[in-house]
Amino acid sequence: RVVSKAAGTSTDFSYLADEVGRALYGELDYIAEAANSEKFAALHASCVPRPCVPAVVRDGYTTTRILTTRWVNGASPKELLATARDSGSDKARRDALQLVDLGVACSLAQLLDTKYMHGDPHSGNLLLAPAGANDQSAFAGMEHEANVVDEPRLVYLDFGSVVEVTPEHASAMLASLVHLHRNDWRAFAMDLGGMGLFKPGTDAEAVADAVAESFGGSSDNNNGEPVSPSFTAIAKGLAKVALKFRFRLPGYYVVVVRSLATLEGVALAADPNFKIVRAAYPRAIAQLLSASAGDPKGRELLEEIDIASLRGVTRGGADVRKFATRGGAQGLRQLMMLLLVGVKVVMKGLLKVMASMLTRMKRRLAFV
């Protein structure tokens, strides 16, 4: 009540106080945090790339008041950027961008695949573990292996807070990434409702008008590909729309926004031209191809993909090819599906051209 009065609003903030209380209580129970980290590791064991978690040391070393884990050699985003800035090292800059690339892939795996997300993804809770720097035994789910990890890994720390995502919200978020990349702002606005942001009675068309007005100035570049604003600009614009229409802010939505904003901030320090939506798009397409077989909405979304979008995936999204080569049979299936979608898009374009030519021929014949 004091906060509501100070803010000059009649909004009831008691639910926020309850959420904060639950989160703080969870942060103080280290047995629960250990269980969260091990569940996270188990759910993501088959993901490519695989997000890693330090192995918990039990046998009396972990209690409700103390959490003990294996030591992991790695560097935080802040350390990588400081090294790049102070030494001018290209390697440190590449390492920072590699952390971002892994972070995008791992964030989308959490959101779209396992639907179990790290709840506090700020830069202090992320490490880039270089290839050869750790034994597998340092990571949860690999404790009984003695081999050296031969590729870079993204390591998550602090599992006092985790967030679970519903399939409906994950599907809407996937659609929003596609629509953001294509600058389809009205469709993106409708996705916000599917994410659970709209309160009952929200005028979806009015929201669509507001979103289109905020971002409608974005255009295509000289190659015919969409030019999107930065994620920070998108988040700021959405905050204004959210305030105007009094959006709900589900826990998973806050986590996703924070995660992508953090990763884009790290990347921009190393590459001023970086765009997180452009980086996330190939992964979103790969996930869409994987899940669309039994998902009518996914198939409808594939129908929206145009040639420019596919060109962006194949040229700017080398990680889709890497995903396919490292993902075994599933990855190869996704790559084949991507090729089939490309053929389908080209055929649709040819049919439109042929229909246009036939229409012109009929008009000429009618004139004769």
Coordinates of C-alpha atoms in Angstrom, one line a residue:
R1 CA 0.0 0.0 0.0
V2 CA 2.8 2.4 0.8
V3 CA 4.4 1.7 -2.6
S4 CA 1.1 2.2 -4.4
K5 CA 0.5 5.5 -2.6
A6 CA 4.0 6.7 -3.3
A7 CA 3.6 5.8 -7.0
G8 CA 0.2 7.5 -7.2
T9 CA -1.5 4.3 -8.5
S10 CA -4.2 2.0 -7.3
T11 CA -2.2 -1.1 -8.5
D12 CA -2.0 -3.9 -6.0
F13 CA 1.7 -4.7 -5.6
S14 CA 1.2 -7.5 -3.0
Y15 CA 1.7 -10.2 -5.6
L16 CA 5.1 -8.7 -6.4
A17 CA 6.1 -8.8 -2.7
D18 CA 5.0 -12.5 -2.6
E19 CA 7.2 -13.2 -5.6
V20 CA 10.2 -11.4 -4.2
G21 CA 9.7 -13.3 -0.9
R22 CA 9.6 -16.7 -2.5
A23 CA 12.7 -15.9 -4.6
L24 CA 14.7 -14.7 -1.6
Y25 CA 13.7 -17.8 0.4
G26 CA 14.7 -20.0 -2.5
E27 CA 18.1 -18.3 -2.8
L28 CA 18.8 -19.1 0.9
D29 CA 18.1 -22.9 0.6
Y30 CA 21.2 -24.4 -0.8
I31 CA 19.9 -28.0 -0.9
A32 CA 17.1 -26.7 -3.2
E33 CA 19.7 -24.7 -5.3
A34 CA 21.8 -27.9 -5.7
A35 CA 18.7 -29.8 -6.9
N36 CA 17.9 -27.0 -9.4
S37 CA 21.4 -27.1 -10.8
E38 CA 21.4 -30.8 -11.2
K39 CA 18.0 -30.8 -12.8
F40 CA 19.1 -28.1 -15.2
A41 CA 22.2 -30.1 -16.2
A42 CA 20.1 -33.3 -16.7
L43 CA 17.5 -31.6 -18.9
H44 CA 20.1 -30.0 -21.1
A45 CA 22.5 -33.0 -21.4
S46 CA 21.5 -33.7 -25.0
C47 CA 21.4 -30.1 -26.2
V48 CA 23.9 -28.8 -28.8
P49 CA 25.8 -26.9 -27.6
R50 CA 25.4 -28.2 -24.1
P51 CA 25.2 -25.6 -21.3
C52 CA 27.2 -26.7 -18.3
V53 CA 26.9 -26.5 -14.5
P54 CA 29.6 -27.0 -11.9
A55 CA 29.1 -30.4 -10.2
V56 CA 27.8 -30.3 -6.7
V57 CA 30.0 -31.9 -4.0
R58 CA 27.7 -33.6 -1.4
D59 CA 28.9 -36.1 1.2
G60 CA 28.3 -33.5 4.0
Y61 CA 29.9 -30.6 2.1
T62 CA 26.6 -29.2 0.9
T63 CA 23.9 -28.3 3.4
T64 CA 20.9 -25.9 3.6
R65 CA 23.5 -23.2 4.5
I66 CA 26.5 -24.1 2.4
L67 CA 26.7 -25.1 -1.3
T68 CA 30.0 -26.7 -2.4
T69 CA 30.7 -27.3 -6.1
R70 CA 33.7 -28.4 -8.2
W71 CA 36.0 -25.6 -9.4
V72 CA 35.6 -24.6 -13.0
N73 CA 38.3 -22.8 -14.9
G74 CA 36.8 -20.0 -17.0
A75 CA 36.4 -16.3 -17.6
S76 CA 33.3 -14.0 -17.1
P77 CA 32.1 -11.6 -19.8
K78 CA 33.6 -8.7 -17.8
E79 CA 37.0 -10.4 -17.6
L80 CA 37.0 -11.2 -21.3
L81 CA 36.0 -7.6 -22.3
A82 CA 38.6 -6.1 -19.9
T83 CA 41.3 -8.3 -21.5
A84 CA 40.2 -7.3 -25.0
R85 CA 40.1 -3.6 -24.0
D86 CA 43.4 -3.5 -22.1
S87 CA 45.5 -5.7 -24.4
G88 CA 43.8 -5.1 -27.7
S89 CA 43.8 -8.8 -28.1
D90 CA 41.7 -10.1 -31.0
K91 CA 41.5 -13.5 -29.3
A92 CA 39.8 -12.0 -26.2
R93 CA 37.4 -10.2 -28.5
R94 CA 36.6 -13.4 -30.3
D95 CA 36.2 -15.2 -27.0
A96 CA 33.6 -12.6 -25.9
L97 CA 31.7 -13.1 -29.1
Q98 CA 31.9 -16.8 -28.7
L99 CA 30.4 -16.6 -25.2
V100 CA 27.6 -14.6 -26.7
D101 CA 27.1 -17.1 -29.5
L102 CA 26.9 -19.9 -27.0
G103 CA 24.7 -17.8 -24.7
V104 CA 22.1 -17.2 -27.5
A105 CA 22.0 -21.0 -28.4
C106 CA 21.8 -22.0 -24.7
S107 CA 19.1 -19.4 -23.9
L108 CA 16.9 -20.6 -26.8
A109 CA 17.4 -24.2 -25.8
Q110 CA 16.1 -23.4 -22.3
L111 CA 13.2 -21.4 -23.6
L112 CA 12.1 -23.5 -26.6
D113 CA 13.4 -27.0 -25.9
T114 CA 13.5 -27.9 -22.2
K115 CA 11.4 -24.9 -21.1
Y116 CA 13.5 -24.8 -17.8
M117 CA 15.4 -21.6 -17.5
H118 CA 18.2 -20.2 -15.3
G119 CA 16.4 -17.5 -13.4
D120 CA 19.2 -14.9 -13.0
P121 CA 21.2 -14.8 -16.2
H122 CA 23.3 -11.7 -15.5
S123 CA 27.0 -11.6 -16.6
G124 CA 28.3 -12.5 -13.2
N125 CA 26.6 -15.9 -13.4
L126 CA 28.2 -16.8 -16.8
L127 CA 31.6 -18.2 -17.6
L128 CA 33.3 -19.2 -20.8
A129 CA 35.3 -22.3 -20.1
P130 CA 37.9 -22.7 -22.9
A131 CA 38.6 -26.0 -24.6
G132 CA 41.0 -28.1 -22.6
A133 CA 40.7 -26.0 -19.4
N134 CA 38.5 -28.5 -17.4
D135 CA 38.0 -32.2 -17.0
Q136 CA 34.5 -33.5 -17.5
S137 CA 34.3 -34.4 -13.9
A138 CA 34.0 -30.7 -13.0
F139 CA 30.5 -30.6 -14.5
A140 CA 27.2 -31.9 -13.3
G141 CA 26.2 -35.0 -15.2
M142 CA 29.8 -35.8 -16.2
E143 CA 31.2 -36.4 -12.7
H144 CA 32.3 -40.0 -13.5
E145 CA 34.2 -39.0 -16.6
A146 CA 37.9 -38.2 -16.6
N147 CA 38.4 -36.9 -20.1
V148 CA 39.3 -33.3 -20.8
V149 CA 36.5 -31.2 -22.3
D150 CA 37.8 -30.5 -25.8
E151 CA 35.5 -27.6 -26.8
P152 CA 34.5 -24.3 -25.3
R153 CA 31.5 -24.5 -22.9
L154 CA 29.1 -21.9 -21.5
V155 CA 28.9 -22.4 -17.7
Y156 CA 26.0 -21.2 -15.6
L157 CA 26.4 -20.4 -11.9
D158 CA 23.8 -19.7 -9.1
F159 CA 20.6 -21.7 -9.4
G160 CA 18.8 -20.1 -6.5
S161 CA 16.1 -19.1 -9.0
V162 CA 14.8 -21.1 -12.0
V163 CA 11.8 -20.4 -14.2
E164 CA 9.6 -22.9 -16.0
V165 CA 7.9 -21.9 -19.3
T166 CA 4.6 -23.3 -20.6
P167 CA 4.5 -24.7 -24.2
E168 CA 2.1 -22.0 -25.2
H169 CA 4.4 -19.2 -24.1
A170 CA 7.4 -20.8 -25.7
S171 CA 5.6 -21.1 -29.0
A172 CA 4.6 -17.5 -28.9
M173 CA 8.1 -16.4 -28.1
L174 CA 9.4 -18.4 -31.0
A175 CA 6.9 -16.7 -33.3
S176 CA 8.0 -13.3 -31.9
L177 CA 11.6 -14.0 -32.8
V178 CA 10.6 -14.7 -36.4
H179 CA 8.4 -11.7 -36.6
L180 CA 11.0 -9.4 -35.0
H181 CA 13.6 -10.5 -37.6
R182 CA 11.1 -9.8 -40.4
N183 CA 10.1 -6.4 -38.9
D184 CA 6.5 -7.7 -38.9
W185 CA 5.4 -5.5 -36.0
R186 CA 1.7 -6.1 -36.1
A187 CA 2.2 -9.9 -36.0
F188 CA 4.8 -9.4 -33.2
A189 CA 2.2 -7.4 -31.2
M190 CA -0.2 -10.3 -31.5
D191 CA 2.6 -12.6 -30.2
L192 CA 2.7 -10.5 -27.1
G193 CA -0.8 -11.7 -26.2
G194 CA 0.3 -15.3 -26.7
M195 CA 3.2 -14.7 -24.3
G196 CA 0.7 -13.9 -21.6
L197 CA 1.4 -10.2 -21.4
F198 CA -2.2 -9.0 -22.1
K199 CA -4.6 -8.6 -19.3
P200 CA -8.2 -9.7 -19.8
G201 CA -10.0 -7.0 -22.0
T202 CA -6.8 -5.7 -23.6
D203 CA -7.5 -4.3 -27.0
A204 CA -5.1 -6.3 -29.2
E205 CA -5.6 -4.0 -32.2
A206 CA -4.8 -0.9 -30.2
V207 CA -1.6 -2.6 -29.0
A208 CA -0.7 -3.6 -32.5
D209 CA -1.2 0.1 -33.6
A210 CA 1.1 1.2 -30.8
V211 CA 3.8 -1.3 -31.5
A212 CA 3.7 -0.5 -35.3
E213 CA 3.9 3.2 -34.5
S214 CA 6.9 2.6 -32.2
F215 CA 8.9 0.4 -34.6
G216 CA 7.4 0.8 -38.0
G217 CA 10.2 3.1 -39.2
S218 CA 12.6 0.1 -39.6
S219 CA 13.3 -0.8 -43.2
D220 CA 15.3 -3.1 -45.5
N221 CA 19.0 -2.8 -46.3
N222 CA 20.5 -2.7 -49.8
N223 CA 20.3 -6.5 -50.0
G224 CA 16.6 -6.6 -49.3
E225 CA 17.1 -8.0 -45.8
P226 CA 15.3 -6.5 -42.8
V227 CA 17.1 -4.0 -40.6
S228 CA 16.0 -4.4 -37.1
P229 CA 16.6 -2.1 -34.1
S230 CA 18.8 -3.3 -31.3
F231 CA 17.3 -5.4 -28.6
T232 CA 17.8 -2.6 -26.1
A233 CA 15.8 -0.3 -28.3
I234 CA 13.1 -2.9 -28.7
A235 CA 13.0 -3.5 -24.9
K236 CA 12.7 0.3 -24.3
G237 CA 9.9 0.7 -26.8
L238 CA 8.0 -2.3 -25.4
A239 CA 8.4 -0.9 -21.9
K240 CA 6.5 2.2 -23.0
V241 CA 3.7 0.1 -24.6
A242 CA 3.6 -2.1 -21.6
L243 CA 3.1 0.9 -19.3
K244 CA 0.4 2.3 -21.5
F245 CA -1.6 -0.9 -21.7
R246 CA -0.6 -2.2 -18.2
F247 CA 0.9 -5.5 -19.4
R248 CA 1.5 -8.4 -17.2
L249 CA 5.1 -9.4 -16.9
P250 CA 5.4 -13.2 -16.5
G251 CA 8.6 -14.4 -14.8
Y252 CA 9.9 -16.2 -17.9
Y253 CA 9.5 -13.1 -20.0
V254 CA 11.6 -11.0 -17.6
V255 CA 14.3 -13.7 -17.6
V256 CA 14.4 -13.8 -21.5
V257 CA 14.6 -10.1 -21.8
R258 CA 17.3 -9.8 -19.2
S259 CA 19.3 -12.7 -20.8
L260 CA 19.2 -11.3 -24.3
A261 CA 19.9 -7.8 -23.2
T262 CA 22.9 -9.0 -21.2
L263 CA 24.3 -11.0 -24.2
E264 CA 23.7 -8.1 -26.6
G265 CA 25.5 -5.7 -24.2
V266 CA 28.5 -8.0 -24.1
A267 CA 28.6 -8.4 -27.8
L268 CA 28.2 -4.7 -28.6
A269 CA 31.4 -4.0 -26.5
A270 CA 33.2 -6.4 -28.9
D271 CA 31.3 -5.7 -32.1
P272 CA 29.3 -2.4 -32.5
N273 CA 27.3 -3.9 -35.4
F274 CA 26.0 -6.9 -33.5
K275 CA 22.3 -7.6 -33.3
I276 CA 21.0 -10.2 -30.9
V277 CA 17.8 -10.8 -32.9
R278 CA 19.8 -11.5 -36.1
A279 CA 22.0 -13.9 -34.1
A280 CA 19.1 -15.7 -32.6
Y281 CA 17.1 -16.1 -35.8
P282 CA 19.1 -19.2 -37.2
R283 CA 18.6 -21.0 -33.9
A284 CA 14.9 -20.1 -33.9
I285 CA 14.5 -21.5 -37.4
A286 CA 16.3 -24.7 -36.5
Q287 CA 14.0 -25.1 -33.5
L288 CA 11.0 -24.4 -35.7
L289 CA 12.0 -27.0 -38.2
S290 CA 12.5 -29.5 -35.4
A291 CA 9.1 -28.9 -33.8
S292 CA 6.9 -28.1 -36.7
A293 CA 6.0 -31.7 -37.7
G294 CA 3.4 -32.0 -35.0
D295 CA 2.7 -28.4 -34.5
P296 CA 0.1 -26.7 -36.8
K297 CA 1.2 -23.2 -35.6
G298 CA 4.8 -24.1 -36.4
R299 CA 3.8 -25.1 -39.9
E300 CA 1.9 -21.9 -40.4
L301 CA 5.0 -20.0 -39.2
L302 CA 7.1 -21.8 -41.7
E303 CA 4.8 -20.6 -44.5
E304 CA 5.7 -17.0 -43.6
I305 CA 9.4 -17.5 -44.2
D306 CA 10.6 -15.7 -47.3
I307 CA 13.6 -15.9 -49.4
A308 CA 15.3 -13.0 -47.7
S309 CA 14.9 -14.7 -44.3
L310 CA 16.4 -17.9 -45.6
R311 CA 19.3 -16.0 -47.1
G312 CA 20.0 -14.5 -43.7
V313 CA 20.1 -18.0 -42.2
T314 CA 22.4 -19.5 -44.7
R315 CA 24.8 -16.6 -44.9
G316 CA 24.7 -15.0 -41.5
G317 CA 23.8 -18.1 -39.6
A318 CA 26.7 -20.5 -39.9
D319 CA 25.7 -21.9 -36.6
V320 CA 22.7 -23.6 -38.3
R321 CA 25.1 -25.6 -40.3
K322 CA 27.3 -26.2 -37.3
F323 CA 24.1 -27.3 -35.4
A324 CA 23.4 -29.8 -38.1
T325 CA 26.9 -31.2 -38.3
R326 CA 27.2 -31.5 -34.5
G327 CA 23.6 -32.5 -33.8
G328 CA 23.8 -36.0 -35.4
A329 CA 20.7 -37.4 -37.2
Q330 CA 18.4 -34.8 -35.8
G331 CA 20.6 -32.0 -37.0
L332 CA 20.9 -33.4 -40.5
R333 CA 17.1 -33.8 -40.6
Q334 CA 16.7 -30.1 -39.7
L335 CA 19.2 -29.1 -42.4
M336 CA 17.2 -31.2 -45.0
M337 CA 14.0 -29.6 -43.8
L338 CA 15.6 -26.1 -44.2
L339 CA 16.5 -27.0 -47.8
L340 CA 13.0 -28.3 -48.5
V341 CA 11.5 -25.1 -47.1
G342 CA 13.9 -23.1 -49.4
V343 CA 12.7 -25.1 -52.4
K344 CA 9.1 -24.6 -51.4
V345 CA 9.6 -20.8 -51.0
V346 CA 11.3 -20.6 -54.5
M347 CA 8.5 -22.6 -56.0
K348 CA 5.8 -20.3 -54.5
G349 CA 7.7 -17.4 -56.0
L350 CA 7.8 -19.0 -59.4
L351 CA 4.1 -19.8 -59.3
K352 CA 3.4 -16.2 -58.5
V353 CA 5.5 -15.0 -61.4
M354 CA 3.8 -17.5 -63.8
A355 CA 0.3 -16.4 -62.5
S356 CA 1.2 -12.8 -63.2
M357 CA 2.5 -13.6 -66.7
L358 CA -0.7 -15.5 -67.5
T359 CA -2.8 -12.6 -66.3
R360 CA -0.9 -10.2 -68.5
M361 CA -1.3 -12.6 -71.5
K362 CA -5.1 -12.9 -70.9
R363 CA -5.4 -9.1 -70.9
R364 CA -3.4 -8.8 -74.1
L365 CA -5.5 -11.4 -75.8
A366 CA -8.7 -9.8 -74.6
F367 CA -7.5 -6.5 -76.0
V368 CA -6.8 -8.1 -79.4

